[in-house]
């Protein structure tokens, strides 16, 4: 929680940004002093080092002597912002609800754009480059207004249109992660385009391999492994020639330890842009319900992603990723130990195991008349079952 006291602010390390001035020393998990009081945080990588050392909170000096916090960091392409103050559950829900209505339209239109892109490539036609770019802009605008709305739509999986939804989900998650990491808006947009286009090369892979139910043969797998290179060819011929977009498309299957494809480069050569799209891609593929695949719930997927720290993905990136996705995705229907059915209405990045809950159905199987949303810890109850397949319940905004 972010708390203000006498010109000092306790800020979870995850919300700290370059430009902030420490009001007290920062100690690591072993009690060793990492930074002195009065130190001004210089960069995101300095914060990442503190995270790596187990620092969880910083006491920030908000007095007149603190360095300005709004200066864009030109070197890293990130922007600096003051740490947000935690909203009440009601504020959290009403702000997200407002954006959900818009985000749903953005998501639907993005899925249509990707469907057209894939079919145009298959038919050898030119793709609508402008439509992809304006879709990325719309995704960024939605995330900047409220990141939880679009993310919750991307996180609730349905058993249809996998390829189109997958690309939109990857773009949405990547944009939210880049925003969380304080990338500048024009770079977030590039990441959005890269997310939308990351699998465009699959349009050159035979349909029977792409849609195959079950595992691929070695030969089929080798064919699929060409899709990043095909994607780069397609991007170049369709005027997506920004080197960052090409980097994302080419390297979204590379791994931290060098075990990925097509080049087998490791973390010293993988850009942050490709790594962001790569983690979004991995998570979305894990949690997507496909007819032949055992369903993996988001908490299971989070634990799989976490177990790949410094194998597939940089540990620091995994840390930030979990902060934006949450352990209990918004919109998940849950059963509580009391017998009540409820919905996850939100969560705070610094308190992931204490999500905001709204009860829908009482233990007597009647509709709940109480409209309030509460943190789990204030409910004297526990979560015993999680269901992210929300089809039976309609849209999240209709029940929040
Ligand atoms: Fe891919
Ligand atoms: Fe993908």
Coordinates of C-alpha atoms and ligand atoms in Angstrom, one line a residue, residues 162 166 170 198-199 202 227 252-253 281, ligand 2:
X162 CA -7.7 -18.7 -31.5
X166 CA -4.2 -14.7 -29.6
X170 CA -0.5 -10.7 -26.9
X198 CA 4.2 -11.3 -34.1
X199 CA 2.6 -14.4 -35.6
X202 CA 2.0 -18.4 -39.5
X227 CA 7.2 -18.4 -38.9
X252 CA 9.5 -13.5 -29.9
X253 CA 10.5 -17.2 -29.5
X281 CA 2.9 -14.9 -26.1
Ligands
LIG2 FE1 2.2 -16.3 -30.7

